[in-house]
């Protein structure tokens, strides 16, 4: 019994201490790269949300991403991609974010990271490189801030 | 009636109390798992180690259900169709459980290893709790702690009862419950490893938990197989040591006047042992020696019950 309660209090102690330790961290260093650096965003054509018009990216999601880049003080670069290319590029971290009208039921959800929804009904999200949890959390905080306004 | 059924056995008062305790503990286990499993399912997110722990918890529903369902069955009195009684019904359930555990354990191990080989990185994102954004890892770890708490306590209580009842399958169930702390710690370390940036930590933890599932399966297997194969009864928790009655019966019988040799086959019927005795004798009346032997064996009741004595007349050559 003593052993159980000792082990549990150890656990709870860890839970209280660790949030202050800067976890989680990106195994691929994405947030560090993007902050004050370049934010490469993959754009998968989705009318109304993200598309190319006369060589320029437009759409609701494009505007949201511009706000994200501002808050990170990063230089924004949009890259046109197909869905397959986007998933691949995310896995290799050639792009750090992918937009294209995705919902959180997207067929690729098991292969990449999904942000919190920036919109309800349906819940629309952005895609992030798998495993880059620090970066994902940062984007989630940004998205949450949008809905607060 | 040509089929002679085994005399039915009435458990002692202590045994009845222990049996009642065992039943209650198994019901409590089901209740505990009923709270743990949905909670884990909600919290597990993208963590493979936590998913494996969740699967292990799902599988740990099988032993209590097997015990409670077979409990009815087991108390049935022997009849002409089943003259040896029904007490072995539970073993079948545990055997199936162990097969389930071993195969699922192998599957999850395979999953974890392929994740490592393919270098897939798990995404552990954010959860929204009470309007705050929280890294899912900070939710997973307390849930894991909770998932270990009740099974460990119940496992310890069950072990005590299992020792009292000399019940290997209940003991196996207790052992697998008690090992849940290892699963919780492993998964937590895996998740913290992900937090630090070691993308492989979670899959490695999942692989270790899979090995634990397989080990649980083997534990159940050993509990069931030795009984199903009529192994010479051993101490409940020490497989290498024979039950003390094995040698004691032989010693006591060979001390009887006229007995040249006593050979014994013991069988474990859970609540009691049963003996088939071959009594070699010379120079005395077979019937009076047999009566003495039967009387001696009855002294061991209720530990020993339903025994059979076979008289073997010794010649110069035996």
Tab-separated table of C-alpha atoms in Angstrom:
chain	number	residue	atom	x	y	z
A	1	UNK	CA	0.000	0.000	0.000
A	2	UNK	CA	2.815	2.371	0.917
A	3	UNK	CA	4.567	1.554	-2.313
A	4	UNK	CA	1.442	2.353	-4.320
A	5	UNK	CA	0.845	5.714	-2.679
A	6	UNK	CA	4.504	6.625	-2.963
A	7	UNK	CA	4.570	5.827	-6.637
A	8	UNK	CA	1.384	7.783	-7.237
A	9	UNK	CA	2.517	10.849	-5.377
A	10	UNK	CA	5.698	10.662	-7.429
A	11	UNK	CA	3.569	10.633	-10.545
A	12	UNK	CA	1.438	13.569	-9.535
A	13	UNK	CA	4.549	15.462	-8.542
A	14	UNK	CA	5.929	14.914	-12.018
A	15	UNK	CA	2.685	16.145	-13.516
A	16	UNK	CA	2.927	19.369	-11.578
A	17	UNK	CA	6.608	19.955	-12.182
A	18	UNK	CA	6.950	19.075	-15.821
A	19	UNK	CA	4.595	21.611	-17.408
A	20	UNK	CA	7.094	24.224	-16.362
A	21	UNK	CA	9.977	22.491	-18.108
A	22	UNK	CA	9.381	23.618	-21.648
A	23	UNK	CA	7.867	20.391	-22.821
A	24	UNK	CA	6.877	19.338	-25.409
A	25	UNK	CA	9.827	19.894	-27.741
A	26	UNK	CA	10.053	19.432	-31.500
A	27	UNK	CA	12.231	16.520	-32.521
A	28	UNK	CA	12.711	18.305	-35.848
A	29	UNK	CA	13.117	21.785	-34.381
A	30	UNK	CA	10.260	23.240	-36.425
A	31	UNK	CA	9.181	26.053	-34.112
A	32	UNK	CA	12.740	27.198	-33.666
A	33	UNK	CA	13.209	27.283	-37.427
A	34	UNK	CA	9.996	29.150	-38.135
A	35	UNK	CA	10.140	31.749	-35.399
A	36	UNK	CA	11.901	34.774	-36.859
A	37	UNK	CA	12.676	32.648	-39.885
A	38	UNK	CA	10.758	31.341	-42.858
A	39	UNK	CA	7.351	29.694	-42.739
A	40	UNK	CA	6.843	27.445	-45.770
A	41	UNK	CA	3.169	26.648	-46.201
A	42	UNK	CA	1.886	23.997	-48.593
A	43	UNK	CA	-1.286	25.041	-50.396
A	44	UNK	CA	-3.658	22.344	-51.635
A	45	UNK	CA	-6.298	23.911	-53.885
A	46	UNK	CA	-9.659	24.220	-52.123
A	47	UNK	CA	-12.029	26.825	-53.615
A	48	UNK	CA	-13.015	29.398	-51.055
A	49	UNK	CA	-10.411	28.362	-48.545
A	50	UNK	CA	-7.129	28.356	-50.393
A	51	UNK	CA	-6.487	28.857	-54.093
A	52	UNK	CA	-4.200	30.527	-56.592
A	53	UNK	CA	-5.392	33.634	-58.412
A	54	UNK	CA	-3.053	35.118	-60.999
A	55	UNK	CA	-0.115	33.502	-59.299
A	56	UNK	CA	-1.087	34.785	-55.850
A	57	UNK	CA	-2.518	32.716	-52.998
A	58	UNK	CA	-5.983	33.801	-51.859
A	59	UNK	CA	-8.647	32.516	-49.575
A	60	UNK	CA	-9.872	32.555	-46.025
A	61	UNK	CA	-7.182	30.186	-44.791
A	62	UNK	CA	-4.471	32.195	-46.543
A	63	UNK	CA	-5.494	35.240	-44.520
A	64	UNK	CA	-5.425	33.278	-41.281
A	65	UNK	CA	-1.951	31.973	-42.051
A	66	UNK	CA	-0.738	35.523	-42.715
A	67	UNK	CA	-1.790	36.399	-39.163
A	68	UNK	CA	0.072	33.380	-37.858
A	69	UNK	CA	3.233	34.415	-39.716
A	70	UNK	CA	2.934	37.921	-38.338
A	71	UNK	CA	2.715	36.712	-34.797
A	72	UNK	CA	5.777	34.496	-35.355
A	73	UNK	CA	7.654	37.254	-37.167
A	74	UNK	CA	8.348	34.840	-40.013
A	75	UNK	CA	8.651	35.289	-43.685
A	76	UNK	CA	5.786	33.555	-45.468
A	77	UNK	CA	6.263	31.333	-48.533
A	78	UNK	CA	3.346	29.470	-50.155
A	79	UNK	CA	4.020	26.292	-52.138
A	80	UNK	CA	1.410	24.726	-54.455
A	81	UNK	CA	1.075	21.013	-53.730
A	82	UNK	CA	-1.205	18.085	-54.377
A	83	UNK	CA	-2.519	16.244	-51.344
A	84	UNK	CA	-0.013	13.398	-51.690
A	85	UNK	CA	2.875	15.798	-52.122
A	86	UNK	CA	1.647	17.779	-49.126
A	87	UNK	CA	1.613	14.705	-46.851
A	88	UNK	CA	5.066	13.742	-48.057
A	89	UNK	CA	6.476	17.241	-47.622
A	90	UNK	CA	5.033	17.449	-44.136
A	91	UNK	CA	6.653	14.149	-43.179
A	92	UNK	CA	9.994	15.451	-44.444
A	93	UNK	CA	9.322	18.856	-42.947
A	94	UNK	CA	9.917	20.549	-46.278
A	95	UNK	CA	6.793	22.515	-45.445
A	96	UNK	CA	5.742	23.362	-41.923
A	97	UNK	CA	2.039	23.815	-42.479
A	98	UNK	CA	-0.485	22.737	-45.070
A	99	UNK	CA	-3.804	24.429	-45.795
A	100	UNK	CA	-6.596	23.352	-48.136
A	101	UNK	CA	-9.984	23.332	-46.529
A	102	UNK	CA	-9.264	20.199	-44.492
A	103	UNK	CA	-11.696	18.989	-41.898
A	104	UNK	CA	-10.598	16.979	-38.885
A	105	UNK	CA	-11.991	13.856	-40.571
A	106	UNK	CA	-9.573	14.164	-43.456
A	107	UNK	CA	-8.391	10.769	-44.763
A	108	UNK	CA	-4.786	11.688	-44.024
A	109	UNK	CA	-5.375	12.424	-40.363
A	110	UNK	CA	-3.423	9.391	-39.180
A	111	UNK	CA	-0.298	10.402	-41.061
A	112	UNK	CA	0.125	14.055	-40.115
A	113	UNK	CA	-0.613	16.427	-37.274
A	114	UNK	CA	-3.939	18.220	-37.087
A	115	UNK	CA	-4.389	21.588	-35.417
A	116	UNK	CA	-7.385	22.475	-33.305
A	117	UNK	CA	-10.267	23.617	-35.511
A	118	UNK	CA	-10.245	27.264	-36.491
A	119	UNK	CA	-13.879	26.944	-37.416
A	120	UNK	CA	-16.848	24.872	-36.226
A	121	UNK	CA	-19.398	23.054	-38.369
A	122	UNK	CA	-17.630	21.552	-40.011
A	123	UNK	CA	-14.452	21.601	-37.936
A	124	UNK	CA	-11.744	22.828	-40.254
A	125	UNK	CA	-8.083	22.457	-39.455
A	126	UNK	CA	-4.585	22.903	-40.780
A	127	UNK	CA	-2.061	20.094	-41.183
A	128	UNK	CA	1.313	20.028	-39.451
A	129	UNK	CA	4.375	17.772	-39.653
A	130	UNK	CA	3.850	14.569	-37.631
A	131	UNK	CA	5.652	14.577	-34.298
A	132	UNK	CA	6.389	18.320	-34.184
A	133	UNK	CA	4.361	18.788	-31.052
A	134	UNK	CA	5.868	22.043	-29.822
A	135	UNK	CA	5.111	23.679	-33.182
A	136	UNK	CA	1.595	22.225	-33.190
A	137	UNK	CA	0.896	23.597	-29.743
A	138	UNK	CA	2.090	27.027	-30.808
A	139	UNK	CA	-0.217	27.032	-33.822
A	140	UNK	CA	-3.078	25.837	-31.604
A	141	UNK	CA	-2.530	28.737	-29.239
A	142	UNK	CA	-2.688	31.109	-32.205
A	143	UNK	CA	-5.892	29.529	-33.467
A	144	UNK	CA	-7.446	29.791	-30.021
A	145	UNK	CA	-6.538	33.472	-29.929
A	146	UNK	CA	-8.424	34.020	-33.195
A	147	UNK	CA	-11.678	32.680	-31.816
A	148	UNK	CA	-11.268	34.872	-28.747
A	149	UNK	CA	-11.691	37.969	-30.910
B	1	UNK	CA	-26.880	-46.739	-11.930
B	2	UNK	CA	-23.736	-47.837	-13.726
B	3	UNK	CA	-21.952	-44.492	-13.690
B	4	UNK	CA	-20.617	-43.666	-10.248
B	5	UNK	CA	-20.447	-39.901	-9.874
B	6	UNK	CA	-17.895	-38.222	-7.699
B	7	UNK	CA	-19.242	-37.395	-4.259
B	8	UNK	CA	-20.049	-33.702	-4.172
B	9	UNK	CA	-17.920	-31.503	-2.005
B	10	UNK	CA	-19.237	-28.966	0.463
B	11	UNK	CA	-16.806	-26.050	0.923
B	12	UNK	CA	-15.807	-25.250	4.484
B	13	UNK	CA	-16.996	-22.037	6.097
B	14	UNK	CA	-13.613	-20.399	5.542
B	15	UNK	CA	-13.665	-21.452	1.924
B	16	UNK	CA	-17.174	-20.057	1.498
B	17	UNK	CA	-16.077	-16.733	2.940
B	18	UNK	CA	-13.068	-16.647	0.658
B	19	UNK	CA	-15.161	-17.565	-2.367
B	20	UNK	CA	-17.538	-14.735	-1.571
B	21	UNK	CA	-14.605	-12.359	-1.276
B	22	UNK	CA	-13.209	-13.504	-4.597
B	23	UNK	CA	-16.515	-12.881	-6.327
B	24	UNK	CA	-16.823	-9.407	-4.838
B	25	UNK	CA	-13.298	-8.525	-5.848
B	26	UNK	CA	-13.923	-9.626	-9.419
B	27	UNK	CA	-17.074	-7.503	-9.580
B	28	UNK	CA	-15.094	-4.560	-8.214
B	29	UNK	CA	-12.481	-5.195	-10.887
B	30	UNK	CA	-15.144	-4.944	-13.569
B	31	UNK	CA	-16.418	-1.701	-12.064
B	32	UNK	CA	-12.935	-0.270	-11.863
B	33	UNK	CA	-12.227	-1.192	-15.482
B	34	UNK	CA	-15.582	0.319	-16.430
B	35	UNK	CA	-14.270	3.683	-15.313
B	36	UNK	CA	-10.718	3.235	-16.525
B	37	UNK	CA	-11.386	2.058	-20.064
B	38	UNK	CA	-13.535	4.988	-21.300
B	39	UNK	CA	-11.199	7.461	-19.608
B	40	UNK	CA	-8.152	5.961	-21.320
B	41	UNK	CA	-9.994	5.842	-24.626
B	42	UNK	CA	-10.738	9.537	-24.353
B	43	UNK	CA	-7.246	10.551	-23.317
B	44	UNK	CA	-5.064	8.305	-25.462
B	45	UNK	CA	-4.977	10.507	-28.569
B	46	UNK	CA	-2.016	9.707	-30.783
B	47	UNK	CA	0.038	7.841	-28.232
B	48	UNK	CA	0.713	4.263	-29.286
B	49	UNK	CA	1.924	3.251	-25.848
B	50	UNK	CA	-1.242	4.519	-24.225
B	51	UNK	CA	-3.321	2.775	-26.862
B	52	UNK	CA	-1.496	-0.459	-26.100
B	53	UNK	CA	-2.119	0.083	-22.383
B	54	UNK	CA	-5.781	0.631	-23.202
B	55	UNK	CA	-5.871	-2.619	-25.158
B	56	UNK	CA	-4.265	-4.382	-22.201
B	57	UNK	CA	-7.015	-2.994	-19.976
B	58	UNK	CA	-9.686	-4.202	-22.383
B	59	UNK	CA	-8.161	-7.674	-22.302
B	60	UNK	CA	-8.052	-7.642	-18.516
B	61	UNK	CA	-11.855	-7.735	-18.592
B	62	UNK	CA	-11.679	-11.365	-19.678
B	63	UNK	CA	-10.417	-13.050	-16.470
B	64	UNK	CA	-13.025	-11.506	-14.114
B	65	UNK	CA	-15.823	-12.267	-16.555
B	66	UNK	CA	-14.513	-15.813	-16.967
B	67	UNK	CA	-14.368	-16.250	-13.214
B	68	UNK	CA	-17.848	-14.877	-12.531
B	69	UNK	CA	-19.547	-16.716	-15.383
B	70	UNK	CA	-17.909	-20.031	-14.581
B	71	UNK	CA	-18.675	-19.608	-10.907
B	72	UNK	CA	-22.243	-20.796	-11.442
B	73	UNK	CA	-21.021	-23.686	-13.499
B	74	UNK	CA	-18.401	-24.790	-11.078
B	75	UNK	CA	-20.752	-25.327	-8.150
B	76	UNK	CA	-22.868	-27.806	-10.108
B	77	UNK	CA	-22.850	-31.258	-8.596
B	78	UNK	CA	-21.316	-34.061	-10.632
B	79	UNK	CA	-23.854	-35.969	-12.708
B	80	UNK	CA	-23.783	-39.017	-14.950
B	81	UNK	CA	-22.779	-36.963	-17.961
B	82	UNK	CA	-19.959	-35.291	-16.084
B	83	UNK	CA	-19.137	-37.678	-13.254
B	84	UNK	CA	-15.961	-35.799	-12.356
B	85	UNK	CA	-17.882	-32.617	-11.900
B	86	UNK	CA	-17.764	-29.180	-13.492
B	87	UNK	CA	-14.963	-27.499	-11.645
B	88	UNK	CA	-12.699	-27.396	-14.674
B	89	UNK	CA	-15.010	-25.147	-16.675
B	90	UNK	CA	-13.039	-22.095	-15.548
B	91	UNK	CA	-9.807	-23.458	-16.887
B	92	UNK	CA	-11.205	-23.486	-20.396
B	93	UNK	CA	-12.070	-19.820	-20.079
B	94	UNK	CA	-8.612	-18.963	-18.823
B	95	UNK	CA	-6.983	-20.942	-21.559
B	96	UNK	CA	-8.946	-18.922	-24.131
B	97	UNK	CA	-8.021	-15.729	-22.323
B	98	UNK	CA	-4.358	-16.600	-22.482
B	99	UNK	CA	-4.560	-17.282	-26.200
B	100	UNK	CA	-6.253	-13.910	-26.669
B	101	UNK	CA	-3.590	-12.153	-24.612
B	102	UNK	CA	-0.679	-13.806	-26.385
B	103	UNK	CA	-1.991	-13.153	-29.889
B	104	UNK	CA	-3.036	-9.557	-29.224
B	105	UNK	CA	0.289	-8.957	-27.485
B	106	UNK	CA	2.125	-10.205	-30.556
B	107	UNK	CA	0.012	-7.988	-32.800
B	108	UNK	CA	0.668	-4.853	-30.788
B	109	UNK	CA	4.360	-5.751	-30.599
B	110	UNK	CA	4.443	-6.042	-34.380
B	111	UNK	CA	2.687	-2.663	-34.654
B	112	UNK	CA	5.160	-0.998	-32.319
B	113	UNK	CA	8.168	-2.456	-34.099
B	114	UNK	CA	6.941	-1.407	-37.551
B	115	UNK	CA	6.357	2.102	-36.213
B	116	UNK	CA	9.968	2.183	-35.071
B	117	UNK	CA	11.356	0.706	-38.264
B	118	UNK	CA	9.352	3.083	-40.458
B	119	UNK	CA	10.373	5.956	-38.199
B	120	UNK	CA	6.822	7.217	-37.819
B	121	UNK	CA	6.644	10.169	-35.453
B	122	UNK	CA	3.614	10.317	-33.185
B	123	UNK	CA	1.748	13.594	-33.015
B	124	UNK	CA	0.594	14.385	-29.518
B	125	UNK	CA	-1.370	17.574	-29.959
B	126	UNK	CA	-3.411	19.775	-27.692
B	127	UNK	CA	-6.620	19.215	-25.803
B	128	UNK	CA	-9.058	21.852	-24.696
B	129	UNK	CA	-9.913	21.560	-21.047
B	130	UNK	CA	-12.160	24.102	-19.394
B	131	UNK	CA	-11.263	26.675	-22.011
B	132	UNK	CA	-7.507	26.166	-21.654
B	133	UNK	CA	-5.185	24.608	-24.183
B	134	UNK	CA	-3.202	21.823	-22.604
B	135	UNK	CA	-0.628	19.481	-24.137
B	136	UNK	CA	-2.327	16.079	-24.338
B	137	UNK	CA	0.655	14.473	-22.593
B	138	UNK	CA	-0.275	16.293	-19.372
B	139	UNK	CA	-3.702	14.693	-19.534
B	140	UNK	CA	-2.442	11.241	-20.465
B	141	UNK	CA	-0.063	10.857	-17.560
B	142	UNK	CA	-2.555	11.434	-14.708
B	143	UNK	CA	-5.039	9.177	-16.500
B	144	UNK	CA	-2.368	6.480	-16.663
B	145	UNK	CA	-1.681	6.913	-12.960
B	146	UNK	CA	-5.363	6.441	-12.227
B	147	UNK	CA	-5.508	3.399	-14.516
B	148	UNK	CA	-2.890	1.671	-12.390
B	149	UNK	CA	-4.158	2.662	-8.957
B	150	UNK	CA	-7.258	0.486	-8.601
B	151	UNK	CA	-5.936	-2.643	-10.379
B	152	UNK	CA	-2.830	-2.679	-8.186
B	153	UNK	CA	-4.908	-2.487	-5.006
B	154	UNK	CA	-7.404	-5.062	-6.241
B	155	UNK	CA	-4.589	-7.292	-7.411
B	156	UNK	CA	-3.066	-7.403	-3.965
B	157	UNK	CA	-6.384	-8.240	-2.323
B	158	UNK	CA	-7.079	-10.916	-4.919
B	159	UNK	CA	-3.709	-12.515	-4.361
B	160	UNK	CA	-4.460	-13.037	-0.684
B	161	UNK	CA	-7.770	-14.709	-1.484
B	162	UNK	CA	-6.192	-16.795	-4.235
B	163	UNK	CA	-3.602	-18.160	-1.822
B	164	UNK	CA	-6.373	-19.045	0.622
B	165	UNK	CA	-8.399	-20.802	-2.053
B	166	UNK	CA	-5.403	-22.465	-3.656
B	167	UNK	CA	-6.709	-21.088	-6.969
B	168	UNK	CA	-4.080	-20.726	-9.682
B	169	UNK	CA	-6.294	-18.907	-12.128
B	170	UNK	CA	-7.343	-16.289	-9.591
B	171	UNK	CA	-3.675	-15.918	-8.727
B	172	UNK	CA	-2.829	-15.332	-12.379
B	173	UNK	CA	-5.517	-12.663	-12.554
B	174	UNK	CA	-4.101	-10.993	-9.450
B	175	UNK	CA	-0.603	-11.052	-10.924
B	176	UNK	CA	-1.680	-9.379	-14.136
B	177	UNK	CA	-3.529	-6.686	-12.159
B	178	UNK	CA	-0.524	-5.991	-9.995
B	179	UNK	CA	1.673	-5.605	-13.067
B	180	UNK	CA	-0.455	-2.698	-14.290
B	181	UNK	CA	1.805	-0.256	-12.485
B	182	UNK	CA	4.599	-1.235	-14.838
B	183	UNK	CA	2.412	-0.497	-17.843
B	184	UNK	CA	1.432	2.916	-16.511
B	185	UNK	CA	5.010	3.914	-15.735
B	186	UNK	CA	6.286	2.648	-19.100
B	187	UNK	CA	3.636	4.522	-21.068
B	188	UNK	CA	4.248	7.685	-19.027
B	189	UNK	CA	7.974	7.523	-19.641
B	190	UNK	CA	7.234	6.997	-23.330
B	191	UNK	CA	5.017	10.088	-23.407
B	192	UNK	CA	7.553	12.187	-21.513
B	193	UNK	CA	10.176	10.946	-23.955
B	194	UNK	CA	8.033	12.294	-26.797
B	195	UNK	CA	7.795	15.565	-24.898
B	196	UNK	CA	11.555	15.785	-24.680
B	197	UNK	CA	11.804	15.159	-28.414
B	198	UNK	CA	12.622	11.465	-28.651
B	199	UNK	CA	10.128	10.503	-31.337
B	200	UNK	CA	10.824	6.792	-30.778
B	201	UNK	CA	10.061	6.780	-27.037
B	202	UNK	CA	6.346	6.150	-27.411
B	203	UNK	CA	6.715	3.211	-29.820
B	204	UNK	CA	9.424	1.686	-27.643
B	205	UNK	CA	7.129	1.940	-24.623
B	206	UNK	CA	4.363	0.328	-26.683
B	207	UNK	CA	6.706	-2.550	-27.525
B	208	UNK	CA	7.558	-3.074	-23.854
B	209	UNK	CA	3.895	-3.032	-22.851
B	210	UNK	CA	3.214	-5.591	-25.603
B	211	UNK	CA	5.810	-7.866	-24.048
B	212	UNK	CA	3.971	-7.458	-20.761
B	213	UNK	CA	0.704	-8.465	-22.416
B	214	UNK	CA	2.373	-11.569	-23.801
B	215	UNK	CA	3.768	-12.330	-20.373
B	216	UNK	CA	0.262	-11.968	-18.885
B	217	UNK	CA	-0.929	-14.490	-21.452
B	218	UNK	CA	1.779	-16.945	-20.485
B	219	UNK	CA	1.004	-16.499	-16.788
B	220	UNK	CA	-2.617	-17.442	-17.419
B	221	UNK	CA	-1.521	-20.291	-19.630
B	222	UNK	CA	0.639	-21.811	-16.950
B	223	UNK	CA	-2.142	-21.496	-14.401
B	224	UNK	CA	-4.553	-23.370	-16.626
B	225	UNK	CA	-2.344	-25.927	-18.309
B	226	UNK	CA	-0.932	-27.676	-15.264
B	227	UNK	CA	-4.451	-28.266	-13.998
B	228	UNK	CA	-5.763	-29.358	-17.370
B	229	UNK	CA	-2.908	-31.806	-17.680
B	230	UNK	CA	-3.469	-33.183	-14.194
B	231	UNK	CA	-0.063	-32.155	-12.995
B	232	UNK	CA	1.011	-33.311	-9.537
B	233	UNK	CA	-0.296	-30.571	-7.258
B	234	UNK	CA	2.236	-27.884	-6.415
B	235	UNK	CA	2.337	-24.975	-4.028
B	236	UNK	CA	-0.012	-22.299	-5.402
B	237	UNK	CA	2.665	-19.787	-6.193
B	238	UNK	CA	5.728	-22.023	-6.497
B	239	UNK	CA	5.583	-24.322	-9.458
B	240	UNK	CA	8.719	-26.232	-8.629
B	241	UNK	CA	7.554	-27.380	-5.243
B	242	UNK	CA	5.140	-30.224	-4.829
B	243	UNK	CA	2.278	-29.862	-2.429
B	244	UNK	CA	3.387	-31.241	0.976
B	245	UNK	CA	0.579	-33.792	1.021
B	246	UNK	CA	2.267	-35.714	-1.782
B	247	UNK	CA	5.046	-37.014	0.419
B	248	UNK	CA	3.099	-36.936	3.689
B	249	UNK	CA	0.441	-39.359	2.500
B	250	UNK	CA	3.034	-41.854	1.343
B	251	UNK	CA	4.915	-41.614	4.644
B	252	UNK	CA	1.765	-42.068	6.723
B	253	UNK	CA	0.503	-44.988	4.672
B	254	UNK	CA	3.797	-46.833	4.600
B	255	UNK	CA	3.834	-46.614	8.416
B	256	UNK	CA	0.770	-48.843	8.513
B	257	UNK	CA	1.300	-52.457	9.567
B	258	UNK	CA	1.423	-54.728	6.535
B	259	UNK	CA	2.011	-52.051	3.964
B	260	UNK	CA	5.092	-52.711	1.882
B	261	UNK	CA	4.791	-49.765	-0.460
B	262	UNK	CA	2.379	-46.919	-1.067
B	263	UNK	CA	2.123	-45.189	-4.436
B	264	UNK	CA	-0.003	-42.130	-4.831
B	265	UNK	CA	-1.448	-40.111	-7.689
B	266	UNK	CA	-2.741	-36.730	-6.602
B	267	UNK	CA	-5.016	-34.462	-8.550
B	268	UNK	CA	-5.887	-30.840	-7.918
B	269	UNK	CA	-9.605	-30.110	-7.847
B	270	UNK	CA	-9.190	-26.495	-6.727
B	271	UNK	CA	-10.942	-26.510	-3.393
B	272	UNK	CA	-9.466	-29.906	-2.509
B	273	UNK	CA	-7.019	-32.539	-3.654
B	274	UNK	CA	-7.955	-36.070	-4.504
B	275	UNK	CA	-5.747	-39.150	-4.261
B	276	UNK	CA	-5.599	-42.497	-6.023
B	277	UNK	CA	-3.593	-44.716	-3.737
B	278	UNK	CA	-1.985	-48.036	-4.672
B	279	UNK	CA	-1.330	-49.873	-1.439
B	280	UNK	CA	1.064	-52.776	-1.681
B	281	UNK	CA	0.581	-55.178	1.252
B	282	UNK	CA	1.723	-58.509	2.490
B	283	UNK	CA	0.790	-60.712	5.376
B	284	UNK	CA	-2.375	-58.891	6.518
B	285	UNK	CA	-6.015	-58.982	5.629
B	286	UNK	CA	-6.576	-56.753	2.618
B	287	UNK	CA	-9.925	-55.507	3.886
B	288	UNK	CA	-8.723	-54.432	7.334
B	289	UNK	CA	-5.699	-52.650	5.870
B	290	UNK	CA	-7.891	-50.943	3.335
B	291	UNK	CA	-10.212	-49.717	6.066
B	292	UNK	CA	-7.247	-48.356	8.000
B	293	UNK	CA	-5.934	-46.579	4.933
B	294	UNK	CA	-9.323	-45.051	4.133
B	295	UNK	CA	-9.640	-43.867	7.741
B	296	UNK	CA	-6.220	-42.282	7.540
B	297	UNK	CA	-7.053	-40.500	4.336
B	298	UNK	CA	-10.282	-39.195	5.810
B	299	UNK	CA	-8.252	-37.450	8.484
B	300	UNK	CA	-6.960	-35.157	5.780
B	301	UNK	CA	-10.447	-33.966	4.919
B	302	UNK	CA	-11.275	-31.301	3.747
B	303	UNK	CA	-7.873	-30.802	2.129
B	304	UNK	CA	-8.092	-34.300	0.685
B	305	UNK	CA	-11.410	-35.654	-0.461
B	306	UNK	CA	-12.925	-38.325	-2.671
B	307	UNK	CA	-9.875	-40.559	-2.593
B	308	UNK	CA	-9.674	-44.096	-3.922
B	309	UNK	CA	-7.583	-46.902	-2.462
B	310	UNK	CA	-6.438	-49.788	-4.644
B	311	UNK	CA	-5.017	-52.804	-2.848
B	312	UNK	CA	-2.106	-54.569	-4.490
B	313	UNK	CA	-1.029	-57.880	-3.027
B	314	UNK	CA	2.732	-57.917	-2.893
B	315	UNK	CA	4.598	-61.015	-4.007
B	316	UNK	CA	8.291	-61.744	-3.555
B	317	UNK	CA	8.906	-59.955	-6.801
B	318	UNK	CA	7.412	-56.518	-6.107
